[in-house]
């Protein structure tokens, strides 16, 4: 049977026409899909800017359905789920991104970062830790280490927090010496509570080595020595603190006076407290001096006038109700006109911030009278009588 070339001449144009029609149909469908996806995407952005998150999520889901290969849409959708507290849906989106074989290294790292943030926000700290650790050696390594540091602080795992902080310091970031000292002090206090004094001593030594100028290690060293019946060592630790951070010494001033009485070093302690008071007027130092003189029989009497002058000087430099209370406790303070004048000035200055006008509509307080409340914008809502706001 011979082949009829006439059919070939007829079939070729027919096949060409059919192929051309099929390509036009495919192009029209592709163009329609591409037009639908950006429209849904921009609609989602517009809803998001208008703070309509529910409708924005629906628009992004529609956009993802039209173009499932677009990673940015997935990231936007997952972040929206996380912001709304729908952590399970956010995790599914970001795990889907991680499971895609066509995702490049940058996109994979971004998805891993987003997944770690999902677990962190959801309170799944064990899974969050694993997700953060998976970012080691990536461009997000520094951010992951900081997140691990915050995670260990929140879970009070001070030893692991100290390890991360030291790694961050070695990486050339900011100094974490003060934080490391706090972590070691927490470990020392926990070891003392569990009757492990050797571990506590080692942790305290690491804290002092990490941050010699930090206040807490010196405070803790003094308190530990005081509890263990070594008042002289406690005084030595607090004397170092007084020279390094005078303001932090106020936290131990009263106990410093008691330790001085137990160690028989009243004279030197009194000189140190007077020196501190000369540069830092503070009620705590005056109270420590009073306790030191009251507990020492050799100086218990004959210091009434000196105590009065100390309080008057304190009231002149730092008026406070605490100093007024101490002044009122002195016998025959009223016999001094200077004491009466200082008392009036201190009370007036301490009471001035408490005297405020209070809005009857919203409770907004202010030291000045307003015809229109700055808080709720109500007119004539301020009574003309001031109140003492505590």
Coordinates of C-alpha atoms in Angstrom, one line a residue:
X1 CA 0.0 0.0 0.0
X2 CA 1.5 3.3 -1.1
X3 CA 1.5 6.3 1.2
X4 CA -0.6 9.2 -0.1
X5 CA 1.4 12.4 0.3
X6 CA -1.8 14.3 -0.2
X7 CA -2.9 13.5 3.4
X8 CA 0.5 14.7 4.7
X9 CA -0.1 18.0 3.0
X10 CA -3.5 18.2 4.6
X11 CA -2.4 17.0 8.1
X12 CA 0.5 19.4 8.6
X13 CA -1.5 22.6 8.5
X14 CA -4.2 21.0 10.7
X15 CA -1.6 19.9 13.3
X16 CA 0.0 23.4 13.3
X17 CA -3.4 25.0 13.8
X18 CA -4.3 22.8 16.7
X19 CA -0.9 23.4 18.3
X20 CA -1.3 27.1 17.9
X21 CA -4.8 27.0 19.5
X22 CA -3.5 25.0 22.4
X23 CA -0.7 27.4 23.1
X24 CA -3.0 30.3 23.0
X25 CA -5.3 28.6 25.6
X26 CA -2.3 27.8 27.9
X27 CA -1.0 31.4 27.7
X28 CA -4.4 32.8 28.4
X29 CA -4.8 30.6 31.5
X30 CA -1.2 31.5 32.7
X31 CA -1.8 35.2 32.2
X32 CA -5.1 34.9 34.1
X33 CA -3.5 33.1 37.0
X34 CA -0.6 35.6 37.1
X35 CA -3.1 38.5 37.1
X36 CA -5.1 36.8 39.9
X37 CA -2.1 36.2 42.2
X38 CA -0.8 39.8 42.3
X39 CA -4.3 41.1 42.8
X40 CA -4.8 38.9 45.8
X41 CA -1.3 39.7 47.1
X42 CA -1.8 43.5 46.9
X43 CA -5.3 43.2 48.4
X44 CA -3.7 41.4 51.3
X45 CA -1.1 44.1 51.7
X46 CA -3.8 46.8 51.7
X47 CA -5.8 44.9 54.4
X48 CA -2.7 44.5 56.4
X49 CA -2.0 48.2 56.3
X50 CA -5.5 48.8 57.5
X51 CA -5.0 46.5 60.4
X52 CA -7.5 44.0 59.2
X53 CA -5.5 40.9 59.8
X54 CA -8.2 38.3 59.4
X55 CA -9.1 39.5 55.9
X56 CA -5.4 39.9 55.1
X57 CA -4.8 36.2 56.0
X58 CA -7.6 35.1 53.7
X59 CA -6.2 37.2 50.8
X60 CA -2.7 35.8 51.3
X61 CA -4.1 32.2 51.5
X62 CA -5.8 32.9 48.1
X63 CA -2.6 34.2 46.7
X64 CA -0.7 31.2 47.9
X65 CA -3.2 28.9 46.3
X66 CA -2.8 30.7 42.9
X67 CA 1.0 30.7 43.2
X68 CA 2.2 28.0 45.6
X69 CA 5.8 28.3 44.6
X70 CA 6.2 31.9 45.9
X71 CA 8.2 31.8 49.1
X72 CA 7.6 35.4 50.1
X73 CA 3.9 34.8 50.3
X74 CA 4.5 31.9 52.6
X75 CA 6.7 34.0 54.8
X76 CA 4.2 36.8 55.0
X77 CA 1.4 34.3 55.8
X78 CA 3.5 32.6 58.5
X79 CA 4.4 35.9 60.1
X80 CA 0.8 36.9 60.2
X81 CA -0.2 33.7 61.8
X82 CA 2.4 34.2 64.5
X83 CA 1.3 37.8 65.2
X84 CA -2.2 36.6 65.6
X85 CA -1.2 33.9 68.1
X86 CA -2.0 31.0 65.7
X87 CA 1.4 29.4 66.3
X88 CA 0.4 26.0 65.1
X89 CA -0.5 27.3 61.7
X90 CA 2.6 29.4 61.6
X91 CA 4.7 26.4 62.3
X92 CA 3.0 24.4 59.6
X93 CA 3.8 27.1 57.0
X94 CA 7.4 27.4 58.0
X95 CA 7.9 23.7 58.2
X96 CA 6.4 23.4 54.7
X97 CA 9.0 25.9 53.5
X98 CA 11.8 23.9 55.1
X99 CA 10.6 20.8 53.4
X100 CA 10.8 22.2 49.9
X101 CA 13.7 20.9 47.8
X102 CA 13.8 24.0 45.6
X103 CA 14.4 26.4 48.4
X104 CA 17.9 28.0 48.4
X105 CA 20.2 28.3 51.4
X106 CA 19.1 31.9 52.1
X107 CA 15.4 31.0 52.1
X108 CA 16.1 27.9 54.2
X109 CA 17.9 29.9 56.8
X110 CA 15.0 32.4 56.9
X111 CA 12.5 29.6 57.3
X112 CA 14.5 28.1 60.1
X113 CA 14.7 31.6 61.8
X114 CA 10.9 32.0 61.5
X115 CA 10.3 28.5 62.9
X116 CA 12.5 29.3 65.9
X117 CA 10.5 32.5 66.5
X118 CA 7.3 30.5 66.2
X119 CA 8.4 28.1 68.9
X120 CA 9.7 30.9 71.1
X121 CA 6.4 32.8 71.0
X122 CA 4.4 29.6 71.6
X123 CA 6.4 28.9 74.8
X124 CA 7.8 25.6 73.4
X125 CA 11.3 26.3 74.7
X126 CA 12.8 22.9 74.1
X127 CA 11.8 23.0 70.4
X128 CA 12.8 26.6 70.2
X129 CA 16.3 25.8 71.6
X130 CA 16.7 23.1 68.9
X131 CA 15.6 25.5 66.2
X132 CA 17.9 28.2 67.3
X133 CA 20.9 25.8 67.5
X134 CA 20.2 24.8 63.9
X135 CA 21.1 28.3 62.9
X136 CA 24.7 27.9 64.1
X137 CA 27.2 28.9 61.3
X138 CA 24.5 30.8 59.3
X139 CA 24.1 34.5 58.8
X140 CA 21.6 34.4 61.7
X141 CA 24.1 32.9 64.2
X142 CA 24.5 36.0 66.3
X143 CA 20.7 36.5 66.5
X144 CA 20.3 32.9 67.4
X145 CA 22.9 33.1 70.2
X146 CA 21.2 36.2 71.7
X147 CA 17.9 34.3 71.6
X148 CA 19.4 31.3 73.3
X149 CA 20.8 33.7 76.0
X150 CA 17.3 35.1 76.6
X151 CA 15.8 31.6 76.6
X152 CA 18.3 30.4 79.2
X153 CA 17.7 33.5 81.4
X154 CA 13.9 32.9 81.2
X155 CA 14.3 29.2 82.2
X156 CA 16.9 30.2 84.9
X157 CA 19.6 27.9 83.4
X158 CA 22.4 30.2 84.6
X159 CA 25.3 27.9 83.7
X160 CA 24.2 27.5 80.1
X161 CA 23.5 31.2 79.9
X162 CA 27.1 31.9 81.0
X163 CA 28.4 29.6 78.3
X164 CA 26.5 31.4 75.6
X165 CA 27.5 34.8 76.9
X166 CA 31.2 33.8 76.8
X167 CA 30.8 32.6 73.3
X168 CA 29.2 35.9 72.3
X169 CA 32.1 37.8 73.9
X170 CA 34.7 35.7 72.1
X171 CA 32.9 36.3 68.8
X172 CA 33.8 40.0 69.2
X173 CA 30.4 41.4 70.1
X174 CA 29.5 43.6 73.0
X175 CA 30.8 42.9 76.5
X176 CA 28.8 40.5 78.6
X177 CA 31.0 40.7 81.7
X178 CA 28.2 42.2 83.9
X179 CA 25.7 39.5 82.8
X180 CA 28.2 36.7 83.3
X181 CA 28.8 38.0 86.9
X182 CA 25.1 37.9 87.6
X183 CA 24.8 34.4 86.2
X184 CA 27.7 33.2 88.4
X185 CA 26.2 34.9 91.5
X186 CA 22.9 33.1 90.8
X187 CA 24.8 29.9 90.7
X188 CA 26.6 30.7 93.9
X189 CA 23.4 31.5 95.7
X190 CA 21.8 28.3 94.4
X191 CA 24.8 26.3 95.6
X192 CA 24.7 27.8 99.0
X193 CA 21.0 27.0 99.3
X194 CA 21.8 23.4 98.4
X195 CA 24.6 23.2 101.0
X196 CA 27.4 23.1 98.4
X197 CA 29.8 25.8 99.7
X198 CA 32.7 24.7 97.5
X199 CA 30.7 25.2 94.3
X200 CA 29.4 28.5 95.7
X201 CA 32.9 29.7 96.3
X202 CA 34.0 28.7 92.8
X203 CA 31.1 30.4 91.2
X204 CA 31.7 33.6 93.2
X205 CA 35.4 33.6 92.2
X206 CA 34.4 33.3 88.5
X207 CA 32.0 36.2 89.0
X208 CA 34.7 38.4 90.5
X209 CA 37.1 37.4 87.7
X210 CA 34.5 38.2 85.0
X211 CA 33.6 41.6 86.4
X212 CA 35.8 42.9 89.2
X213 CA 34.0 46.3 89.2
X214 CA 30.5 44.8 89.5
X215 CA 28.7 45.4 92.7
X216 CA 26.8 42.1 93.2
X217 CA 29.9 39.8 93.6
X218 CA 31.3 42.0 96.4
X219 CA 27.9 42.2 98.1
X220 CA 27.5 38.5 97.9
X221 CA 31.0 37.8 99.2
X222 CA 30.3 40.0 102.3
X223 CA 27.0 38.4 103.0
X224 CA 28.5 34.9 102.7
X225 CA 31.3 35.8 105.1
X226 CA 28.8 37.3 107.5
X227 CA 26.6 34.2 107.5
X228 CA 29.7 32.0 108.1
X229 CA 30.7 34.0 111.2
X230 CA 33.6 35.9 109.6
X231 CA 32.6 39.6 110.2
X232 CA 36.1 41.0 109.4
X233 CA 36.1 39.3 106.0
X234 CA 32.6 40.7 105.4
X235 CA 33.8 44.2 106.2
X236 CA 36.7 43.8 103.9
X237 CA 34.5 42.8 101.0
X238 CA 32.1 45.7 101.6
X239 CA 35.0 48.1 102.0
X240 CA 36.1 47.1 98.5
X241 CA 32.5 47.7 97.3
X242 CA 32.5 51.1 99.0
X243 CA 35.5 52.2 97.0
X244 CA 34.3 50.7 93.7
X245 CA 30.6 51.6 93.8
X246 CA 29.7 53.9 96.7
X247 CA 26.0 53.9 95.9
X248 CA 25.8 50.1 95.9
X249 CA 27.4 50.1 99.4
X250 CA 24.1 51.5 100.7
X251 CA 22.6 48.0 100.3
X252 CA 25.1 46.7 102.9
X253 CA 25.6 49.7 105.1
X254 CA 23.4 48.5 108.1
X255 CA 24.9 45.0 108.0
X256 CA 28.4 46.6 107.8
X257 CA 27.8 48.4 111.1
X258 CA 26.6 45.2 112.7
X259 CA 29.7 43.3 111.4
X260 CA 32.0 46.0 112.8
X261 CA 30.5 45.7 116.2
X262 CA 31.0 41.9 116.1
X263 CA 34.5 42.2 114.8
X264 CA 35.5 44.9 117.3
X265 CA 36.3 47.4 114.6
X266 CA 33.9 50.2 115.5
X267 CA 36.3 53.0 115.2
X268 CA 37.4 52.1 111.7
X269 CA 33.9 51.4 110.6
X270 CA 32.7 54.8 111.9
X271 CA 35.5 56.6 110.0
X272 CA 34.5 54.7 106.8
X273 CA 30.8 55.6 107.2
X274 CA 31.6 59.2 107.9
X275 CA 33.8 59.3 104.8
X276 CA 31.1 57.8 102.7
X277 CA 28.5 60.2 104.1
X278 CA 30.7 63.2 103.2
X279 CA 30.5 62.3 99.5
X280 CA 27.1 60.6 99.4
X281 CA 24.4 62.0 101.6
X282 CA 22.1 59.1 102.2
X283 CA 19.6 58.0 104.9
X284 CA 21.1 54.5 104.9
X285 CA 24.5 55.8 106.0
X286 CA 23.0 57.9 108.8
X287 CA 21.0 54.9 110.0
X288 CA 24.2 52.7 109.9
X289 CA 26.1 55.3 112.0
X290 CA 23.2 55.5 114.5
X291 CA 23.1 51.7 114.8
X292 CA 26.9 51.6 115.2
X293 CA 26.9 54.2 118.0
X294 CA 23.9 52.6 119.7
X295 CA 25.4 49.1 119.8
X296 CA 28.8 50.3 121.0
X297 CA 28.6 51.1 124.7
X298 CA 31.6 53.4 124.6
X299 CA 29.9 55.7 122.1
X300 CA 26.3 55.2 123.0
X301 CA 26.1 58.4 125.0
X302 CA 27.4 61.9 124.2
X303 CA 26.5 61.7 120.5
X304 CA 23.0 63.3 120.7
X305 CA 24.1 66.7 119.3
X306 CA 26.3 65.0 116.7
X307 CA 23.3 62.9 115.5
X308 CA 21.2 66.0 115.3
X309 CA 23.7 67.9 113.2
X310 CA 24.1 64.9 110.9
X311 CA 20.4 64.8 110.3
X312 CA 20.2 68.5 109.8
X313 CA 23.0 68.3 107.2
X314 CA 21.2 65.4 105.5
X315 CA 17.9 67.3 105.4
X316 CA 19.6 70.3 103.9
X317 CA 21.2 68.2 101.1
X318 CA 18.5 65.5 100.6
X319 CA 15.2 66.3 102.1
X320 CA 13.1 63.2 102.6
X321 CA 10.3 61.9 104.9
X322 CA 12.7 59.1 106.0
X323 CA 15.1 61.7 107.4
X324 CA 12.2 63.6 109.0
X325 CA 11.1 60.4 110.7
X326 CA 14.6 59.9 112.1
X327 CA 14.7 63.5 113.3
X328 CA 11.4 63.1 115.1
X329 CA 12.8 60.1 116.9
X330 CA 15.5 62.2 118.6
X331 CA 14.7 63.4 122.1
X332 CA 14.3 67.2 122.5
X333 CA 14.8 67.8 118.8
X334 CA 12.2 70.6 119.0
X335 CA 14.5 72.6 121.3
X336 CA 16.6 73.5 118.2
X337 CA 15.2 76.2 115.9
X338 CA 17.4 74.9 113.1
X339 CA 15.8 71.5 113.5
X340 CA 12.3 73.0 113.3
X341 CA 13.1 75.0 110.2
X342 CA 14.7 71.9 108.5
X343 CA 11.7 69.8 109.4
X344 CA 9.3 72.4 107.9
X345 CA 11.3 72.7 104.7
X346 CA 11.7 68.9 104.3
X347 CA 8.0 68.2 104.8
X348 CA 7.1 71.0 102.3
X349 CA 9.4 69.7 99.7
X350 CA 8.4 66.1 100.2
X351 CA 4.7 66.9 100.1
X352 CA 4.9 69.1 97.0
X353 CA 4.9 66.3 94.4
X354 CA 2.0 64.6 96.2
X355 CA -0.3 67.6 95.8
X356 CA -2.0 67.2 92.5
X357 CA -5.2 67.9 90.6
X358 CA -7.1 64.8 89.6
X359 CA -9.5 64.5 86.7
X360 CA -13.0 63.4 87.8
X361 CA -13.6 61.7 84.5
X362 CA -10.5 59.5 84.0
X363 CA -8.3 60.0 87.1
X364 CA -5.4 61.7 85.2
X365 CA -3.3 63.5 87.7
X366 CA -1.3 66.7 87.2
X367 CA 0.5 69.3 89.3
X368 CA -1.0 72.1 87.2
X369 CA -4.7 72.9 86.8
X370 CA -6.2 72.2 83.3
X371 CA -9.5 73.4 81.9
X372 CA -9.4 70.4 79.5
X373 CA -8.0 67.1 80.7
X374 CA -4.9 66.1 78.7
X375 CA -5.8 62.4 79.3
X376 CA -9.5 62.1 78.2
X377 CA -9.9 65.7 76.7
X378 CA -13.0 66.3 79.0
X379 CA -13.7 70.0 79.8
X380 CA -14.1 71.3 83.3
X381 CA -13.4 67.8 84.7
X382 CA -10.7 69.0 87.2
X383 CA -11.9 69.9 90.7
X384 CA -10.3 73.1 91.9
X385 CA -9.2 71.4 95.2
X386 CA -5.9 69.5 95.1
X387 CA -5.5 66.0 96.5
X388 CA -2.5 64.3 98.1
X389 CA -1.8 61.5 95.6
X390 CA 0.2 58.7 97.0

